[in-house]
Structure formats: structure tokens, C-alpha cells
PDB file of C-alpha atoms in Angstrom:
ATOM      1  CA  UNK N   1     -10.514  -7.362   1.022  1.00 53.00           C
ATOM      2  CA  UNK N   2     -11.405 -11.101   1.706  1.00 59.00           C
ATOM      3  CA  UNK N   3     -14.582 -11.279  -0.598  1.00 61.00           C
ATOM      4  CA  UNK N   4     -12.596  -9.868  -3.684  1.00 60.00           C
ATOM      5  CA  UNK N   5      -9.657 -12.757  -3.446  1.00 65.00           C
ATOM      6  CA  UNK N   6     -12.541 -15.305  -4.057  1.00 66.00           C
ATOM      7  CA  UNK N   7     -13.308 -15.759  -7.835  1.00 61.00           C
ATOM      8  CA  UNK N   8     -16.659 -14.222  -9.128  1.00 71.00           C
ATOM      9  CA  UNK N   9     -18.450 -12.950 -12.393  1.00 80.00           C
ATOM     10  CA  UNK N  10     -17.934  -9.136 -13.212  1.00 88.00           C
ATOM     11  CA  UNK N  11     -20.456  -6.553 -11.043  1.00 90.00           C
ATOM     12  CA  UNK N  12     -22.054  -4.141 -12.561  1.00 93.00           C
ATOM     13  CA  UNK N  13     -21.771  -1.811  -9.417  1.00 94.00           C
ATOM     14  CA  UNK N  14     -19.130  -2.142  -6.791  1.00 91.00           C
ATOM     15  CA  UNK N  15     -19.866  -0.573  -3.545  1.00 92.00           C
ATOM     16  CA  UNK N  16     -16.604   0.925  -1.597  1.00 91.00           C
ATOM     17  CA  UNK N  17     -18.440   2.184   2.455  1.00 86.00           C
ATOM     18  CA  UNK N  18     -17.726   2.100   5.573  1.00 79.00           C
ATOM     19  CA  UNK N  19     -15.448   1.101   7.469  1.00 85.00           C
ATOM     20  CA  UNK N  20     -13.824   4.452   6.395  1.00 83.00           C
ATOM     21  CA  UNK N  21     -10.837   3.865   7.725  1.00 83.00           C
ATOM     22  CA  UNK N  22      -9.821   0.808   5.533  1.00 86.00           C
ATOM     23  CA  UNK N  23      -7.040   1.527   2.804  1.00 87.00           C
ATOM     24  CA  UNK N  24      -8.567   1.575  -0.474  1.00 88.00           C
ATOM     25  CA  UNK N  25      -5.733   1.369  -2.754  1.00 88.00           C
ATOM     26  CA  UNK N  26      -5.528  -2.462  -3.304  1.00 87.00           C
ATOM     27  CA  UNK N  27      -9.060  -2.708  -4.009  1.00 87.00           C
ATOM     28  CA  UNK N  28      -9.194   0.116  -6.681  1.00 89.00           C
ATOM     29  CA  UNK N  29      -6.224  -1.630  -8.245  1.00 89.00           C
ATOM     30  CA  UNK N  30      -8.517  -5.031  -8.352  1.00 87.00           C
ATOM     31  CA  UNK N  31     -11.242  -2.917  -9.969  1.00 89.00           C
ATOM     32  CA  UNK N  32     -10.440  -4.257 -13.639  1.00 88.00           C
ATOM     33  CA  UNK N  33     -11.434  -7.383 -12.344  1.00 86.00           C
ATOM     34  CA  UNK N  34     -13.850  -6.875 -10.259  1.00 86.00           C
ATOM     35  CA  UNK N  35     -16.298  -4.606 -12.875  1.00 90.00           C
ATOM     36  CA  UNK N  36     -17.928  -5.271 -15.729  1.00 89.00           C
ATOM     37  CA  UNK N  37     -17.981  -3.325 -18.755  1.00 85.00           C
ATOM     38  CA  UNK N  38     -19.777   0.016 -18.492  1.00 90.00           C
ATOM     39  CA  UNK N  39     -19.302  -0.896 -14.412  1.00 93.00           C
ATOM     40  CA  UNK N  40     -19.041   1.647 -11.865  1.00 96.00           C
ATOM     41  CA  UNK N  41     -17.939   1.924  -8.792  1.00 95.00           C
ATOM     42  CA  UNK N  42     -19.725   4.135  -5.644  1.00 96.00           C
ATOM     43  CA  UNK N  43     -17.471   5.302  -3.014  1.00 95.00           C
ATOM     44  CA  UNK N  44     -18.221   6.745   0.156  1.00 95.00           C
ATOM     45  CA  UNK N  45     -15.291   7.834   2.631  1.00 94.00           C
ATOM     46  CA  UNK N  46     -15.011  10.500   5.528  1.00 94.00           C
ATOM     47  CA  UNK N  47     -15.124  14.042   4.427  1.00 95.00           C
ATOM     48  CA  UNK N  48     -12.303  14.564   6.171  1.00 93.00           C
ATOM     49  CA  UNK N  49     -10.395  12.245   4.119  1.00 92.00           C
ATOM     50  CA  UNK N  50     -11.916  13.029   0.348  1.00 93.00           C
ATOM     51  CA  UNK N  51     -12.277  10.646  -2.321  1.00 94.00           C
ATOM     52  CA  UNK N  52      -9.278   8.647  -3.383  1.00 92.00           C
ATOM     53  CA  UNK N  53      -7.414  10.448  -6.395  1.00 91.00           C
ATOM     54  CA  UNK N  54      -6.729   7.825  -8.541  1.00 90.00           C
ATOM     55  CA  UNK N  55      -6.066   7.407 -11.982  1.00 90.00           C
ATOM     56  CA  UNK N  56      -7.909   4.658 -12.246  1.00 89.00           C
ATOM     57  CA  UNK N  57     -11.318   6.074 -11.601  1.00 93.00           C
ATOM     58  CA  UNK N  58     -12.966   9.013 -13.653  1.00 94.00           C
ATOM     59  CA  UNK N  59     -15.291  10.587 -11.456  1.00 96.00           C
ATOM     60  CA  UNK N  60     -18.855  11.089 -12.909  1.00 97.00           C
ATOM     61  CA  UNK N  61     -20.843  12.532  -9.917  1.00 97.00           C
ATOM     62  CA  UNK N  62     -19.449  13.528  -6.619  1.00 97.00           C
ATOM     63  CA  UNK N  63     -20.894  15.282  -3.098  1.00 98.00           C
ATOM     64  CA  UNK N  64     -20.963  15.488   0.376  1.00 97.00           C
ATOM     65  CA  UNK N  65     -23.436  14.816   3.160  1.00 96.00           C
ATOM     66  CA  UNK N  66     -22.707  16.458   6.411  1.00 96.00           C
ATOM     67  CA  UNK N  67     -19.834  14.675   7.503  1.00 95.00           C
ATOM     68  CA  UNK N  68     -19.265  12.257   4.352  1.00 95.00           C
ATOM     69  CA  UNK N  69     -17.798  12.772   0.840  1.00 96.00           C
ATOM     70  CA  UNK N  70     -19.639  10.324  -1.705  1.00 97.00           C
ATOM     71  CA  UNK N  71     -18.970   9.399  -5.436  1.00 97.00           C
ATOM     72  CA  UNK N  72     -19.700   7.219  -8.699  1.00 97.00           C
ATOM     73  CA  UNK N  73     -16.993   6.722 -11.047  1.00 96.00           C
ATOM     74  CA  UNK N  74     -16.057   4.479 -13.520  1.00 95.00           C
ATOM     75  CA  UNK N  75     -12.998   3.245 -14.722  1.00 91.00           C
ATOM     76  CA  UNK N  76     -10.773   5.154 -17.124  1.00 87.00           C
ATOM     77  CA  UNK N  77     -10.655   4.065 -20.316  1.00 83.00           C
ATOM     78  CA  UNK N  78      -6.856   3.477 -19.956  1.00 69.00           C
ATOM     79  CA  UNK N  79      -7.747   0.662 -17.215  1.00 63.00           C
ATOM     80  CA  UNK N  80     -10.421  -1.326 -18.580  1.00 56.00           C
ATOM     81  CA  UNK N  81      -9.631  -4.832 -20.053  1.00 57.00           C
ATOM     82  CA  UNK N  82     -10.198  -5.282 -23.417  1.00 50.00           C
ATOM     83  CA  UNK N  83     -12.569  -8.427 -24.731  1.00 51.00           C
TER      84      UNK N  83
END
């Protein structure tokens, strides 16, 4: 949560892993910010726990690995600033 409070260009990926247990609701609301256009975001969480349900985030590929639930989305078009 730290490193997205400092300024910084767009990404064109945004990685969301371990630690699992760390809320990701704030972050996924700075995700406007934080991506570029077209950007996507790849999260990984417990299986346990699931992805986040979000309206934020459309979900383009999702899975699971053993004991981890993993996904790419990208923002919906709703959320993504306009230029």
C-alpha cells in the first residue's frame, strides 16, 4: 500500500501476490490510477479466499493451482479514465 501513495507513470501490468492476507479493496479502488490504458491487473490470493468480486475488474482468465486461486483482469470499461 506504501509504493502506490508515491506518484508514478501508468503500468501496463499491476501485480496483486502474496502476502494473501492483505485487504485488497483500497488498492483495486487506486487501480484507475495506477494502470494504463489497455492495463491489466494479475491477482493471486488463497483459494480459500477466491478472487475479489469487484466491479471494478472484468475478469479475462482465471484458475487455480493447488492451494491458490489466480487471475488477469482488466478494468471495466465503466472505471477507466478517459484522455
Amino acid at each position: 500500500e506504501r509504493f502506490v501513495d508515491r506518484p508514478m507513470s501508468p503500468f501496463d501490468i499491476v501485480f496483486l501476490d502474496p502476502p494473501y492476507t492483505v485487504s485488497l479493496e483500497p488498492i483495486i479502488a487506486r487501480l484507475p490510477t495506477l494502470l494504463a490504458a489497455n492495463g491489466l491487473v494479475y491477482v493471486e490470493r488463497a483459494a480459500r479466499d477466491g478472487l475479489p468480486e469487484d466491479k471494478a475488474l472484468e475478469w479475462r482468465k482465471t484458475g487455480r493451482a493447488g492451494a491458490v486461486c489466480f487471475g488477469l483482469a482488466a478494468l471495466a470499461p465503466m472505471t477507466v479514465p478517459r484522455a
